[in-house]
Amino acid sequence: MLSCSISDRALLMLPKRCPDCKDLQTMKPMNPWQKQSLAMLTVGVMAMGNVMTPSIARATTAANLTKSADSIEIFVPPPERRTSGVCPDFLGLYIDSIINRPNLAGGKWGIVVESVSNPAISYSHNANQFLIPASNNKLFTTAAALQRLDSRALIQSKSLDEWVTVTNQRSSNSYADSLLRYIGGPSAVKQTLAPLGVDPNSFRQVDGSGLSRQNVATPQALISTLKAMMYAKGNDLFYRSLPVSGVNGTLRNRLRLPETQGIIRAKTGTLRGVRSLSGYLDHPYYGKILFSIMVNQPSQSGQVLVGAIDEIALRLAQLTPCQ
């Protein structure tokens, strides 16, 4: 005769057919749902008993017990939980999830991300699309000025250092437009930057500041300029002239989170319906990362556009080796 204990599944199914078990009256009363479930299970097991001989039943029970004893648990790790940290393999997914939000999907976005030393850090979206760059236009102006002028040159009694710093860090439109005229105008900028690897057909200037909406540029043109100015004449001055996240210039009140403060040097751009940010991010793991983010979306508020751009910059700062 098959024996069982109070914990056996057979007892739960057939409480009154197990002679070796204790009286079930000591158990808690069952609620109606439990009674109904137990009745259904009992009927099912009794039906099976009509077609199974005692020997088959014993063999089946023994096989099930053996199978349970021989089972091997396979550990499945829980889903990875990151409160911060972005695996480079998924950088594109993070950025796409931002710019494809319903309130941002109607905008024209142009984004390029490149690492100087790690090819795994890259992202491109409309890299060669012409967009209004706003004050990112000043990067072309100051980069060309540093190539064409002597670092000791004086312009209206002010040093070239001061002209470039005020133009980029404070985003002075008057300084930028005066500087462009001084070096010979838009055609001079194209001629100067072309040998450095900046495609002259990838941007068009009508002023030095970026105030005009007739200025257009591709994200790739800005990346090429940033890359060229890492090694070209006046590179240290160009780098120092850019606003620092959460510290000074037009970025003093932006990107002030611990992950981003002080590690980004970039030029901002602001016009109605236009926001841009292009520059360098000094990453603790991946070194220098170049990025250009531009969006033209007149139907959206500037605050929302800036928030999205800063969120992308935050994701770049949060890049962490994949686990």
PDB file of N, CA, C and O in Angstrom, residues 199-240:
ATOM      1  N   ASP A 199      34.936  69.604 -45.231  1.00  0.00           N
ATOM      2  CA  ASP A 199      34.369  69.721 -46.575  1.00  0.00           C
ATOM      3  C   ASP A 199      33.715  71.096 -46.747  1.00  0.00           C
ATOM      4  O   ASP A 199      32.779  71.437 -46.016  1.00  0.00           O
ATOM      5  N   PRO A 200      34.197  71.910 -47.691  1.00  0.00           N
ATOM      6  CA  PRO A 200      33.618  73.255 -47.875  1.00  0.00           C
ATOM      7  C   PRO A 200      32.161  73.231 -48.321  1.00  0.00           C
ATOM      8  O   PRO A 200      31.454  74.232 -48.186  1.00  0.00           O
ATOM      9  N   ASN A 201      31.713  72.086 -48.834  1.00  0.00           N
ATOM     10  CA  ASN A 201      30.311  71.976 -49.249  1.00  0.00           C
ATOM     11  C   ASN A 201      29.397  71.496 -48.121  1.00  0.00           C
ATOM     12  O   ASN A 201      28.194  71.325 -48.335  1.00  0.00           O
ATOM     13  N   SER A 202      29.961  71.286 -46.942  1.00  0.00           N
ATOM     14  CA  SER A 202      29.165  70.769 -45.831  1.00  0.00           C
ATOM     15  C   SER A 202      28.628  71.873 -44.919  1.00  0.00           C
ATOM     16  O   SER A 202      27.933  71.571 -43.945  1.00  0.00           O
ATOM     17  N   PHE A 203      28.932  73.121 -45.231  1.00  0.00           N
ATOM     18  CA  PHE A 203      28.380  74.238 -44.452  1.00  0.00           C
ATOM     19  C   PHE A 203      28.353  75.496 -45.297  1.00  0.00           C
ATOM     20  O   PHE A 203      29.092  75.632 -46.276  1.00  0.00           O
ATOM     21  N   ARG A 204      27.475  76.423 -44.916  1.00  0.00           N
ATOM     22  CA  ARG A 204      27.398  77.712 -45.601  1.00  0.00           C
ATOM     23  C   ARG A 204      27.233  78.812 -44.555  1.00  0.00           C
ATOM     24  O   ARG A 204      26.349  78.744 -43.697  1.00  0.00           O
ATOM     25  N   GLN A 205      28.100  79.800 -44.639  1.00  0.00           N
ATOM     26  CA  GLN A 205      28.047  80.939 -43.722  1.00  0.00           C
ATOM     27  C   GLN A 205      27.612  82.203 -44.454  1.00  0.00           C
ATOM     28  O   GLN A 205      28.075  82.469 -45.568  1.00  0.00           O
ATOM     29  N   VAL A 206      26.753  82.966 -43.833  1.00  0.00           N
ATOM     30  CA  VAL A 206      26.454  84.312 -44.320  1.00  0.00           C
ATOM     31  C   VAL A 206      26.819  85.357 -43.274  1.00  0.00           C
ATOM     32  O   VAL A 206      26.807  86.553 -43.552  1.00  0.00           O
ATOM     33  N   ASP A 207      27.141  84.874 -42.056  1.00  0.00           N
ATOM     34  CA  ASP A 207      27.677  85.763 -41.022  1.00  0.00           C
ATOM     35  C   ASP A 207      28.612  84.937 -40.142  1.00  0.00           C
ATOM     36  O   ASP A 207      28.739  83.726 -40.309  1.00  0.00           O
ATOM     37  N   GLY A 208      29.263  85.587 -39.209  1.00  0.00           N
ATOM     38  CA  GLY A 208      30.194  84.878 -38.336  1.00  0.00           C
ATOM     39  C   GLY A 208      29.560  84.346 -37.081  1.00  0.00           C
ATOM     40  O   GLY A 208      30.110  83.460 -36.421  1.00  0.00           O
ATOM     41  N   SER A 209      28.384  84.874 -36.742  1.00  0.00           N
ATOM     42  CA  SER A 209      27.761  84.590 -35.454  1.00  0.00           C
ATOM     43  C   SER A 209      26.763  83.433 -35.476  1.00  0.00           C
ATOM     44  O   SER A 209      26.627  82.703 -34.497  1.00  0.00           O
ATOM     45  N   GLY A 210      26.024  83.306 -36.576  1.00  0.00           N
ATOM     46  CA  GLY A 210      24.971  82.306 -36.631  1.00  0.00           C
ATOM     47  C   GLY A 210      23.590  82.879 -36.409  1.00  0.00           C
ATOM     48  O   GLY A 210      22.614  82.134 -36.303  1.00  0.00           O
ATOM     49  N   LEU A 211      23.492  84.209 -36.345  1.00  0.00           N
ATOM     50  CA  LEU A 211      22.183  84.837 -36.151  1.00  0.00           C
ATOM     51  C   LEU A 211      21.260  84.639 -37.347  1.00  0.00           C
ATOM     52  O   LEU A 211      20.047  84.511 -37.185  1.00  0.00           O
ATOM     53  N   SER A 212      21.836  84.610 -38.531  1.00  0.00           N
ATOM     54  CA  SER A 212      21.019  84.457 -39.735  1.00  0.00           C
ATOM     55  C   SER A 212      20.550  83.017 -39.896  1.00  0.00           C
ATOM     56  O   SER A 212      21.315  82.066 -39.677  1.00  0.00           O
ATOM     57  N   ARG A 213      19.305  82.871 -40.312  1.00  0.00           N
ATOM     58  CA  ARG A 213      18.777  81.547 -40.594  1.00  0.00           C
ATOM     59  C   ARG A 213      19.215  81.051 -41.970  1.00  0.00           C
ATOM     60  O   ARG A 213      18.853  79.944 -42.374  1.00  0.00           O
ATOM     61  N   GLN A 214      19.977  81.856 -42.684  1.00  0.00           N
ATOM     62  CA  GLN A 214      20.536  81.424 -43.954  1.00  0.00           C
ATOM     63  C   GLN A 214      21.802  80.602 -43.763  1.00  0.00           C
ATOM     64  O   GLN A 214      22.281  79.959 -44.694  1.00  0.00           O
ATOM     65  N   ASN A 215      22.347  80.611 -42.550  1.00  0.00           N
ATOM     66  CA  ASN A 215      23.474  79.736 -42.244  1.00  0.00           C
ATOM     67  C   ASN A 215      22.965  78.298 -42.164  1.00  0.00           C
ATOM     68  O   ASN A 215      21.932  78.029 -41.553  1.00  0.00           O
ATOM     69  N   VAL A 216      23.694  77.381 -42.767  1.00  0.00           N
ATOM     70  CA  VAL A 216      23.366  75.961 -42.639  1.00  0.00           C
ATOM     71  C   VAL A 216      24.660  75.174 -42.477  1.00  0.00           C
ATOM     72  O   VAL A 216      25.718  75.590 -42.949  1.00  0.00           O
ATOM     73  N   ALA A 217      24.544  74.044 -41.807  1.00  0.00           N
ATOM     74  CA  ALA A 217      25.705  73.178 -41.609  1.00  0.00           C
ATOM     75  C   ALA A 217      25.219  71.772 -41.319  1.00  0.00           C
ATOM     76  O   ALA A 217      24.103  71.569 -40.830  1.00  0.00           O
ATOM     77  N   THR A 218      26.066  70.808 -41.607  1.00  0.00           N
ATOM     78  CA  THR A 218      25.769  69.422 -41.257  1.00  0.00           C
ATOM     79  C   THR A 218      26.470  69.096 -39.938  1.00  0.00           C
ATOM     80  O   THR A 218      27.511  69.683 -39.615  1.00  0.00           O
ATOM     81  N   PRO A 219      25.926  68.142 -39.194  1.00  0.00           N
ATOM     82  CA  PRO A 219      26.643  67.709 -37.987  1.00  0.00           C
ATOM     83  C   PRO A 219      28.054  67.223 -38.301  1.00  0.00           C
ATOM     84  O   PRO A 219      28.977  67.446 -37.519  1.00  0.00           O
ATOM     85  N   GLN A 220      28.228  66.583 -39.454  1.00  0.00           N
ATOM     86  CA  GLN A 220      29.546  66.080 -39.806  1.00  0.00           C
ATOM     87  C   GLN A 220      30.534  67.217 -40.034  1.00  0.00           C
ATOM     88  O   GLN A 220      31.729  67.083 -39.725  1.00  0.00           O
ATOM     89  N   ALA A 221      30.074  68.343 -40.561  1.00  0.00           N
ATOM     90  CA  ALA A 221      30.958  69.500 -40.747  1.00  0.00           C
ATOM     91  C   ALA A 221      31.485  69.996 -39.404  1.00  0.00           C
ATOM     92  O   ALA A 221      32.666  70.348 -39.276  1.00  0.00           O
ATOM     93  N   LEU A 222      30.632  70.013 -38.399  1.00  0.00           N
ATOM     94  CA  LEU A 222      31.053  70.459 -37.073  1.00  0.00           C
ATOM     95  C   LEU A 222      31.993  69.449 -36.433  1.00  0.00           C
ATOM     96  O   LEU A 222      32.989  69.836 -35.799  1.00  0.00           O
ATOM     97  N   ILE A 223      31.705  68.156 -36.600  1.00  0.00           N
ATOM     98  CA  ILE A 223      32.601  67.126 -36.069  1.00  0.00           C
ATOM     99  C   ILE A 223      33.971  67.218 -36.726  1.00  0.00           C
ATOM    100  O   ILE A 223      35.014  67.105 -36.062  1.00  0.00           O
ATOM    101  N   SER A 224      33.993  67.433 -38.036  1.00  0.00           N
ATOM    102  CA  SER A 224      35.266  67.553 -38.750  1.00  0.00           C
ATOM    103  C   SER A 224      36.065  68.746 -38.249  1.00  0.00           C
ATOM    104  O   SER A 224      37.301  68.675 -38.122  1.00  0.00           O
ATOM    105  N   THR A 225      35.375  69.837 -37.944  1.00  0.00           N
ATOM    106  CA  THR A 225      36.052  71.026 -37.413  1.00  0.00           C
ATOM    107  C   THR A 225      36.607  70.762 -36.024  1.00  0.00           C
ATOM    108  O   THR A 225      37.753  71.116 -35.708  1.00  0.00           O
ATOM    109  N   LEU A 226      35.806  70.126 -35.175  1.00  0.00           N
ATOM    110  CA  LEU A 226      36.265  69.791 -33.824  1.00  0.00           C
ATOM    111  C   LEU A 226      37.469  68.854 -33.868  1.00  0.00           C
ATOM    112  O   LEU A 226      38.438  69.012 -33.115  1.00  0.00           O
ATOM    113  N   LYS A 227      37.411  67.883 -34.767  1.00  0.00           N
ATOM    114  CA  LYS A 227      38.506  66.921 -34.891  1.00  0.00           C
ATOM    115  C   LYS A 227      39.771  67.617 -35.390  1.00  0.00           C
ATOM    116  O   LYS A 227      40.881  67.376 -34.878  1.00  0.00           O
ATOM    117  N   ALA A 228      39.615  68.474 -36.384  1.00  0.00           N
ATOM    118  CA  ALA A 228      40.773  69.193 -36.930  1.00  0.00           C
ATOM    119  C   ALA A 228      41.425  70.076 -35.879  1.00  0.00           C
ATOM    120  O   ALA A 228      42.656  70.177 -35.798  1.00  0.00           O
ATOM    121  N   MET A 229      40.591  70.700 -35.031  1.00  0.00           N
ATOM    122  CA  MET A 229      41.124  71.632 -34.047  1.00  0.00           C
ATOM    123  C   MET A 229      41.719  70.941 -32.817  1.00  0.00           C
ATOM    124  O   MET A 229      42.167  71.604 -31.884  1.00  0.00           O
ATOM    125  N   MET A 230      41.779  69.630 -32.840  1.00  0.00           N
ATOM    126  CA  MET A 230      42.515  68.935 -31.788  1.00  0.00           C
ATOM    127  C   MET A 230      44.012  68.984 -32.060  1.00  0.00           C
ATOM    128  O   MET A 230      44.822  68.813 -31.127  1.00  0.00           O
ATOM    129  N   TYR A 231      44.381  69.203 -33.334  1.00  0.00           N
ATOM    130  CA  TYR A 231      45.788  69.146 -33.715  1.00  0.00           C
ATOM    131  C   TYR A 231      46.259  70.393 -34.474  1.00  0.00           C
ATOM    132  O   TYR A 231      47.465  70.590 -34.633  1.00  0.00           O
ATOM    133  N   ALA A 232      45.351  71.200 -34.944  1.00  0.00           N
ATOM    134  CA  ALA A 232      45.721  72.355 -35.770  1.00  0.00           C
ATOM    135  C   ALA A 232      46.300  73.483 -34.923  1.00  0.00           C
ATOM    136  O   ALA A 232      46.260  73.454 -33.681  1.00  0.00           O
ATOM    137  N   LYS A 233      46.789  74.460 -35.594  1.00  0.00           N
ATOM    138  CA  LYS A 233      47.340  75.648 -34.938  1.00  0.00           C
ATOM    139  C   LYS A 233      46.280  76.290 -34.031  1.00  0.00           C
ATOM    140  O   LYS A 233      45.122  76.431 -34.413  1.00  0.00           O
ATOM    141  N   GLY A 234      46.702  76.659 -32.824  1.00  0.00           N
ATOM    142  CA  GLY A 234      45.789  77.305 -31.888  1.00  0.00           C
ATOM    143  C   GLY A 234      44.827  76.348 -31.210  1.00  0.00           C
ATOM    144  O   GLY A 234      43.812  76.774 -30.649  1.00  0.00           O
ATOM    145  N   ASN A 235      45.148  75.059 -31.245  1.00  0.00           N
ATOM    146  CA  ASN A 235      44.216  74.068 -30.694  1.00  0.00           C
ATOM    147  C   ASN A 235      43.952  74.262 -29.197  1.00  0.00           C
ATOM    148  O   ASN A 235      42.823  74.105 -28.728  1.00  0.00           O
ATOM    149  N   ASP A 236      44.996  74.619 -28.432  1.00  0.00           N
ATOM    150  CA  ASP A 236      44.796  74.804 -26.991  1.00  0.00           C
ATOM    151  C   ASP A 236      43.896  75.988 -26.698  1.00  0.00           C
ATOM    152  O   ASP A 236      43.022  75.935 -25.823  1.00  0.00           O
ATOM    153  N   LEU A 237      44.059  77.071 -27.447  1.00  0.00           N
ATOM    154  CA  LEU A 237      43.218  78.251 -27.251  1.00  0.00           C
ATOM    155  C   LEU A 237      41.773  77.952 -27.657  1.00  0.00           C
ATOM    156  O   LEU A 237      40.830  78.355 -26.964  1.00  0.00           O
ATOM    157  N   PHE A 238      41.619  77.257 -28.759  1.00  0.00           N
ATOM    158  CA  PHE A 238      40.273  76.892 -29.216  1.00  0.00           C
ATOM    159  C   PHE A 238      39.558  76.070 -28.151  1.00  0.00           C
ATOM    160  O   PHE A 238      38.392  76.344 -27.810  1.00  0.00           O
ATOM    161  N   TYR A 239      40.251  75.087 -27.589  1.00  0.00           N
ATOM    162  CA  TYR A 239      39.658  74.215 -26.574  1.00  0.00           C
ATOM    163  C   TYR A 239      39.292  75.001 -25.313  1.00  0.00           C
ATOM    164  O   TYR A 239      38.192  74.837 -24.763  1.00  0.00           O
ATOM    165  N   ARG A 240      40.195  75.859 -24.870  1.00  0.00           N
ATOM    166  CA  ARG A 240      39.949  76.643 -23.657  1.00  0.00           C
ATOM    167  C   ARG A 240      38.828  77.653 -23.839  1.00  0.00           C
ATOM    168  O   ARG A 240      38.193  78.064 -22.860  1.00  0.00           O
TER     169      ARG A 240
END
